[in-house]
mmCIF file of C-alpha atoms in Angstrom:
data_model
loop_
_atom_site.group_PDB
_atom_site.id
_atom_site.type_symbol
_atom_site.label_atom_id
_atom_site.label_comp_id
_atom_site.label_asym_id
_atom_site.label_seq_id
_atom_site.Cartn_x
_atom_site.Cartn_y
_atom_site.Cartn_z
ATOM 1 C CA MET A 279 -40.899 -17.617 -76.915
ATOM 2 C CA SER A 280 -40.416 -13.915 -77.832
ATOM 3 C CA ASP A 281 -36.840 -12.185 -78.189
ATOM 4 C CA SER A 282 -37.438 -10.883 -74.796
ATOM 5 C CA ASP A 283 -37.631 -14.230 -72.821
ATOM 6 C CA VAL A 284 -33.812 -15.034 -74.112
ATOM 7 C CA ASP A 285 -31.088 -13.454 -72.228
ATOM 8 C CA LEU A 286 -28.072 -12.706 -73.870
ATOM 9 C CA PRO A 287 -24.762 -11.753 -72.219
ATOM 10 C CA GLU A 288 -23.888 -8.164 -73.051
ATOM 11 C CA SER A 289 -20.842 -8.877 -74.676
ATOM 12 C CA ILE A 290 -22.351 -11.120 -77.328
ATOM 13 C CA GLU A 291 -24.914 -8.546 -77.741
ATOM 14 C CA LEU A 292 -22.467 -5.873 -78.447
ATOM 15 C CA ALA A 293 -20.326 -8.423 -80.606
ATOM 16 C CA TRP A 294 -23.486 -9.053 -82.909
ATOM 17 C CA GLY A 295 -24.190 -5.347 -83.094
ATOM 18 C CA LEU A 296 -27.484 -5.878 -80.898
ATOM 19 C CA ARG A 297 -26.642 -3.339 -78.234
ATOM 20 C CA GLU A 298 -24.581 -0.143 -79.297
ATOM 21 C CA ARG A 299 -24.365 1.270 -75.750
ATOM 22 C CA PRO A 300 -26.477 1.100 -72.573
ATOM 23 C CA GLY A 301 -29.352 2.615 -72.021
ATOM 24 C CA LYS A 302 -27.948 4.899 -68.920
ATOM 25 C CA GLY A 303 -24.462 6.493 -68.183
ATOM 26 C CA PRO A 304 -21.691 8.112 -70.364
ATOM 27 C CA LYS A 305 -21.800 7.348 -73.915
ATOM 28 C CA ARG A 306 -18.702 4.594 -74.852
ATOM 29 C CA SER A 307 -15.352 6.087 -75.951
ATOM 30 C CA LEU A 308 -14.248 2.782 -77.488
ATOM 31 C CA THR A 309 -15.815 0.143 -79.251
ATOM 32 C CA LEU A 310 -15.445 -3.928 -78.990
ATOM 33 C CA GLU A 311 -13.778 -3.984 -82.259
ATOM 34 C CA GLN A 312 -11.152 -1.880 -80.633
ATOM 35 C CA VAL A 313 -10.885 -3.614 -77.336
ATOM 36 C CA LEU A 314 -10.795 -7.030 -78.983
ATOM 37 C CA ALA A 315 -7.838 -5.787 -81.137
ATOM 38 C CA ALA A 316 -5.789 -4.570 -78.452
ATOM 39 C CA GLY A 317 -6.207 -7.898 -76.650
ATOM 40 C CA ILE A 318 -5.259 -9.845 -79.632
ATOM 41 C CA LYS A 319 -2.315 -7.456 -80.227
ATOM 42 C CA VAL A 320 -1.025 -8.334 -76.579
ATOM 43 C CA ALA A 321 -1.581 -11.765 -77.121
ATOM 44 C CA GLU A 322 0.398 -12.137 -80.520
ATOM 45 C CA ALA A 323 3.243 -10.314 -78.902
ATOM 46 C CA ASP A 324 3.484 -12.008 -75.522
ATOM 47 C CA GLY A 325 1.088 -14.905 -75.294
ATOM 48 C CA LEU A 326 -2.279 -15.284 -73.865
ATOM 49 C CA ALA A 327 -0.984 -15.381 -70.196
ATOM 50 C CA ALA A 328 -0.357 -11.787 -70.748
ATOM 51 C CA VAL A 329 -3.513 -10.844 -71.520
ATOM 52 C CA SER A 330 -5.428 -8.960 -68.522
ATOM 53 C CA MET A 331 -8.037 -6.441 -67.959
ATOM 54 C CA SER A 332 -5.404 -3.771 -66.719
ATOM 55 C CA ARG A 333 -2.896 -5.028 -69.731
ATOM 56 C CA VAL A 334 -5.665 -4.202 -72.496
ATOM 57 C CA ALA A 335 -6.679 -0.886 -70.801
ATOM 58 C CA SER A 336 -3.132 0.316 -70.983
ATOM 59 C CA GLU A 337 -2.908 -0.691 -74.498
ATOM 60 C CA LEU A 338 -5.864 1.401 -75.263
ATOM 61 C CA GLY A 339 -4.852 4.496 -72.745
ATOM 62 C CA VAL A 340 -7.909 3.869 -70.639
ATOM 63 C CA ALA A 341 -8.681 3.160 -67.216
ATOM 64 C CA THR A 342 -9.342 -0.562 -66.347
ATOM 65 C CA MET A 343 -12.504 0.077 -65.166
ATOM 66 C CA SER A 344 -13.686 1.014 -68.409
ATOM 67 C CA LEU A 345 -13.363 -2.340 -69.968
ATOM 68 C CA TYR A 346 -16.206 -3.739 -68.144
ATOM 69 C CA ARG A 347 -18.621 -1.778 -69.859
ATOM 70 C CA TYR A 348 -17.652 -3.868 -72.895
ATOM 71 C CA VAL A 349 -16.969 -7.226 -71.112
ATOM 72 C CA PRO A 350 -17.959 -8.329 -67.844
ATOM 73 C CA ALA A 351 -14.926 -10.358 -67.466
ATOM 74 C CA LYS A 352 -11.453 -11.632 -68.422
ATOM 75 C CA LEU A 353 -13.055 -14.801 -70.004
ATOM 76 C CA ASP A 354 -15.407 -13.243 -71.884
ATOM 77 C CA LEU A 355 -12.785 -11.240 -73.138
ATOM 78 C CA LEU A 356 -10.615 -13.854 -73.928
ATOM 79 C CA GLU A 357 -13.445 -15.833 -75.496
ATOM 80 C CA LEU A 358 -14.342 -12.774 -77.871
ATOM 81 C CA MET A 359 -10.720 -12.523 -78.808
ATOM 82 C CA ALA A 360 -10.477 -16.092 -79.853
ATOM 83 C CA ASP A 361 -14.149 -15.841 -82.012
ATOM 84 C CA ALA A 362 -12.129 -12.541 -83.605
ATOM 85 C CA ALA A 363 -9.227 -13.882 -84.205
ATOM 86 C CA TYR A 364 -10.650 -17.344 -85.763
ATOM 87 C CA GLY A 365 -12.100 -15.198 -88.561
ATOM 88 C CA ALA A 366 -14.130 -16.203 -91.007
ATOM 89 C CA PRO A 367 -14.757 -20.061 -91.960
ATOM 90 C CA PRO A 368 -14.035 -21.089 -95.659
ATOM 91 C CA GLU A 369 -16.553 -20.645 -98.041
ATOM 92 C CA PRO A 370 -19.637 -22.894 -97.587
ATOM 93 C CA ARG A 371 -20.142 -26.170 -99.396
ATOM 94 C CA ARG A 372 -20.160 -25.589 -103.211
ATOM 95 C CA PRO A 373 -23.490 -26.900 -105.408
ATOM 96 C CA ASP A 374 -20.889 -29.236 -107.288
ATOM 97 C CA GLU A 375 -19.087 -30.471 -104.213
ATOM 98 C CA GLY A 376 -19.726 -33.653 -102.198
ATOM 99 C CA TRP A 377 -20.234 -33.792 -98.199
ATOM 100 C CA ARG A 378 -16.996 -35.106 -97.660
ATOM 101 C CA PRO A 379 -14.557 -32.957 -99.492
ATOM 102 C CA ALA A 380 -16.723 -29.806 -98.079
ATOM 103 C CA LEU A 381 -16.216 -31.236 -94.582
ATOM 104 C CA ALA A 382 -12.386 -32.144 -95.016
ATOM 105 C CA ARG A 383 -12.300 -28.494 -96.374
ATOM 106 C CA TRP A 384 -13.749 -26.914 -93.161
ATOM 107 C CA ALA A 385 -11.737 -29.237 -90.707
ATOM 108 C CA ALA A 386 -8.718 -27.968 -92.447
ATOM 109 C CA GLY A 387 -9.879 -24.488 -91.964
ATOM 110 C CA ASN A 388 -9.864 -24.837 -88.602
ATOM 111 C CA ILE A 389 -6.114 -25.904 -88.395
ATOM 112 C CA GLU A 390 -5.043 -23.132 -90.257
ATOM 113 C CA ALA A 391 -7.046 -20.429 -88.004
ATOM 114 C CA ILE A 392 -5.347 -22.000 -84.867
ATOM 115 C CA ARG A 393 -1.894 -22.340 -86.774
ATOM 116 C CA ARG A 394 -2.069 -18.399 -87.882
ATOM 117 C CA HIS A 395 -2.972 -17.823 -84.084
ATOM 118 C CA PRO A 396 -1.664 -20.181 -81.957
ATOM 119 C CA TRP A 397 -2.679 -18.648 -78.572
ATOM 120 C CA ILE A 398 -6.118 -19.633 -79.395
ATOM 121 C CA ARG A 399 -5.824 -23.132 -78.412
ATOM 122 C CA HIS A 400 -5.139 -21.737 -74.713
ATOM 123 C CA VAL A 401 -8.452 -19.914 -74.269
ATOM 124 C CA PRO A 402 -10.911 -22.151 -72.442
ATOM 125 C CA VAL A 403 -14.022 -23.336 -74.231
ATOM 126 C CA GLY A 404 -16.725 -21.790 -71.951
ATOM 127 C CA GLY A 405 -19.546 -23.581 -74.233
ATOM 128 C CA PRO A 406 -21.054 -23.777 -77.498
ATOM 129 C CA PRO A 407 -20.013 -21.166 -80.416
ATOM 130 C CA MET A 408 -21.985 -17.837 -79.487
ATOM 131 C CA GLY A 409 -19.855 -15.422 -81.170
ATOM 132 C CA PRO A 410 -20.468 -14.048 -85.067
ATOM 133 C CA ASN A 411 -17.679 -15.836 -86.187
ATOM 134 C CA GLY A 412 -18.241 -19.028 -84.353
ATOM 135 C CA VAL A 413 -21.734 -19.222 -85.245
ATOM 136 C CA ARG A 414 -20.662 -18.999 -88.884
ATOM 137 C CA TRP A 415 -18.188 -21.548 -88.694
ATOM 138 C CA LEU A 416 -21.003 -23.770 -87.044
ATOM 139 C CA GLU A 417 -23.494 -23.000 -90.135
ATOM 140 C CA HIS A 418 -20.705 -23.813 -92.631
ATOM 141 C CA GLY A 419 -19.915 -27.188 -90.872
ATOM 142 C CA LEU A 420 -23.664 -28.050 -90.928
ATOM 143 C CA ALA A 421 -23.805 -26.873 -94.477
ATOM 144 C CA ALA A 422 -21.069 -29.411 -95.580
ATOM 145 C CA LEU A 423 -23.856 -32.146 -94.333
ATOM 146 C CA ARG A 424 -26.548 -30.803 -96.278
ATOM 147 C CA GLY A 425 -28.566 -33.716 -97.802
ATOM 148 C CA THR A 426 -26.779 -36.606 -96.395
ATOM 149 C CA GLY A 427 -29.901 -37.933 -94.532
ATOM 150 C CA LEU A 428 -28.301 -37.406 -90.945
ATOM 151 C CA ARG A 429 -30.529 -36.358 -88.367
ATOM 152 C CA ALA A 430 -30.299 -32.968 -86.514
ATOM 153 C CA ASP A 431 -28.637 -34.428 -83.669
ATOM 154 C CA GLU A 432 -26.141 -36.342 -85.844
ATOM 155 C CA ARG A 433 -24.926 -33.232 -87.910
ATOM 156 C CA VAL A 434 -24.324 -31.586 -84.702
ATOM 157 C CA SER A 435 -22.253 -34.586 -83.268
ATOM 158 C CA THR A 436 -20.325 -34.873 -86.377
ATOM 159 C CA VAL A 437 -19.808 -31.155 -86.747
ATOM 160 C CA LEU A 438 -18.515 -31.071 -82.874
ATOM 161 C CA LEU A 439 -16.187 -34.678 -83.525
ATOM 162 C CA VAL A 440 -14.485 -32.897 -86.397
ATOM 163 C CA SER A 441 -14.151 -29.618 -84.784
ATOM 164 C CA GLY A 442 -12.621 -31.482 -81.863
ATOM 165 C CA TYR A 443 -10.298 -33.574 -83.669
ATOM 166 C CA ALA A 444 -9.295 -30.438 -85.507
ATOM 167 C CA ARG A 445 -8.793 -28.424 -82.276
ATOM 168 C CA ASN A 446 -6.847 -31.166 -81.038
ATOM 169 C CA TRP A 447 -4.481 -32.034 -83.724
ATOM 170 C CA ALA A 448 -3.603 -28.139 -84.068
ATOM 171 C CA THR A 449 -2.886 -27.989 -80.225
ATOM 172 C CA LEU A 450 -0.490 -31.100 -80.468
ATOM 173 C CA THR A 451 1.466 -29.931 -83.313
ATOM 174 C CA ALA A 452 1.750 -26.261 -81.886
ATOM 175 C CA ASP A 453 2.872 -27.659 -78.497
ATOM 176 C CA LEU A 454 5.429 -29.944 -80.391
ATOM 177 C CA ALA A 455 6.827 -27.291 -82.470
ATOM 178 C CA GLU A 456 7.259 -25.178 -79.385
ATOM 179 C CA ALA A 457 8.825 -27.854 -77.563
ATOM 180 C CA ALA A 458 11.145 -28.199 -80.430
ATOM 181 C CA ALA A 459 11.911 -24.622 -80.715
ATOM 182 C CA ARG A 460 13.037 -24.364 -77.192
ATOM 183 C CA ALA A 461 15.417 -27.303 -77.852
ATOM 184 C CA GLY A 462 16.641 -25.531 -80.867
ATOM 185 C CA GLN A 463 15.664 -28.312 -83.062
ATOM 186 C CA SER A 464 12.861 -28.565 -86.141
ATOM 187 C CA PRO A 465 9.978 -30.854 -84.964
ATOM 188 C CA GLU A 466 10.961 -33.444 -87.343
ATOM 189 C CA GLU A 467 14.544 -33.225 -85.740
ATOM 190 C CA LEU A 468 12.584 -33.778 -82.437
ATOM 191 C CA GLY A 469 10.650 -36.833 -83.625
ATOM 192 C CA VAL A 470 13.866 -38.537 -84.894
ATOM 193 C CA ARG A 471 15.360 -37.767 -81.338
ATOM 194 C CA TYR A 472 12.251 -39.559 -79.657
ATOM 195 C CA TRP A 473 12.185 -42.850 -81.660
ATOM 196 C CA GLN A 474 16.411 -42.998 -80.962
ATOM 197 C CA GLN A 475 15.382 -42.404 -77.508
ATOM 198 C CA LEU A 476 12.500 -45.030 -77.629
ATOM 199 C CA GLU A 477 14.751 -47.555 -79.161
ATOM 200 C CA ARG A 478 17.262 -47.250 -76.450
ATOM 201 C CA LEU A 479 14.912 -47.519 -73.558
ATOM 202 C CA THR A 480 12.791 -50.398 -74.776
ATOM 203 C CA ARG A 481 15.853 -52.829 -75.631
ATOM 204 C CA GLY A 482 15.795 -54.862 -72.361
ATOM 205 C CA GLY A 483 12.367 -54.704 -71.387
ATOM 206 C CA SER A 484 9.000 -56.547 -72.548
ATOM 207 C CA TYR A 485 7.835 -54.210 -75.315
ATOM 208 C CA PRO A 486 7.211 -56.445 -78.230
ATOM 209 C CA GLU A 487 4.897 -54.426 -80.036
ATOM 210 C CA ILE A 488 7.262 -51.423 -79.701
ATOM 211 C CA ARG A 489 10.179 -53.401 -80.624
ATOM 212 C CA GLN A 490 8.641 -54.812 -84.011
ATOM 213 C CA LEU A 491 7.932 -50.906 -85.226
ATOM 214 C CA PHE A 492 11.893 -51.144 -85.214
ATOM 215 C CA THR A 493 12.155 -54.299 -87.649
ATOM 216 C CA GLU A 494 9.417 -52.505 -90.196
ATOM 217 C CA GLU A 495 9.914 -49.743 -92.832
ATOM 218 C CA ILE A 496 8.113 -46.938 -92.159
ATOM 219 C CA VAL A 497 7.278 -44.813 -95.045
ATOM 220 C CA GLU A 498 8.942 -41.489 -95.036
ATOM 221 C CA ASP A 499 7.050 -38.111 -95.494
ATOM 222 C CA THR A 500 8.573 -34.864 -95.785
ATOM 223 C CA GLU A 501 5.394 -33.659 -94.101
ATOM 224 C CA GLU A 502 4.777 -36.008 -91.604
ATOM 225 C CA PHE A 503 2.298 -33.968 -89.117
ATOM 226 C CA ASP A 504 0.133 -33.235 -92.060
ATOM 227 C CA ALA A 505 0.071 -36.861 -93.581
ATOM 228 C CA GLU A 506 -0.849 -38.158 -89.805
ATOM 229 C CA TRP A 507 -3.481 -35.441 -89.897
ATOM 230 C CA ARG A 508 -4.932 -36.671 -92.914
ATOM 231 C CA PHE A 509 -5.016 -40.294 -91.858
ATOM 232 C CA GLY A 510 -6.883 -39.343 -88.773
ATOM 233 C CA LEU A 511 -9.498 -37.332 -90.511
ATOM 234 C CA ASP A 512 -10.027 -40.100 -93.382
ATOM 235 C CA ARG A 513 -10.737 -42.452 -90.725
ATOM 236 C CA LEU A 514 -13.268 -40.042 -89.069
ATOM 237 C CA LEU A 515 -14.806 -39.235 -92.437
ATOM 238 C CA ASP A 516 -14.984 -43.181 -92.981
ATOM 239 C CA GLY A 517 -17.162 -43.908 -90.282
ATOM 240 C CA ILE A 518 -19.386 -40.963 -91.006
ATOM 241 C CA GLU A 519 -19.581 -42.475 -94.326
ATOM 242 C CA VAL A 520 -20.758 -45.657 -93.104
ATOM 243 C CA LEU A 521 -23.676 -43.804 -91.190
ATOM 244 C CA VAL A 522 -24.444 -41.682 -94.036
ATOM 245 C CA GLN A 523 -25.040 -44.808 -96.296
ATOM 246 C CA ALA A 524 -27.108 -46.271 -93.749
ATOM 247 C CA ARG A 525 -29.411 -43.261 -93.504
ATOM 248 C CA SER A 526 -29.432 -43.508 -97.470
ATOM 249 C CA ALA A 527 -30.420 -47.074 -97.484
ATOM 250 C CA ALA A 528 -33.064 -46.723 -95.157
#
């Protein structure tokens, strides 16, 4: 199949530098990078809900219709904004680094990217990564699994599994942090209040497993959220390691 047989959205061609300007019509007065930067500025200041084609055009001092020469629809704008804001992935797996720490480092990078720009979590996932940064993240995630013996589909599924867990965790903690801020509390204070409320609600009912929790000593951790993130990630990596060992034995 030749390149001419593979259709790419115009916005993706622009993002990859494959199309500088259309063959017909007036010369573009902006760059895609300027359009995305303006959209990101709005999202950072007022949240993703405030991003619209008209608002971004206003930030740039151009007519709304002119933006459609760069992105055909708002969803394309949001997806490319997220790709730009996500930024470059962590350094790829080093020659002396095992697959497990490399994949853990890659997963943590996903968390950090969303924490830098929490609005990213609200951008609908429209499909597999196609933006320049998203494809590079995919490349580095696959590189972490180099030499594990996993099949191609298993490597892709592993990257999807780990990135999905990271996105879900980043979304959960960001949501809780925003809820705590609205209540004038820290996430830790909100957590303590939840357990106090749960203890009261379950006193008179049949909740033996929940009640058992209150009789056991729970190890305190000053970075509880991050400890829970690491616990879940380690369990994921444990399962992947079993498959890697099985492939190696075969």
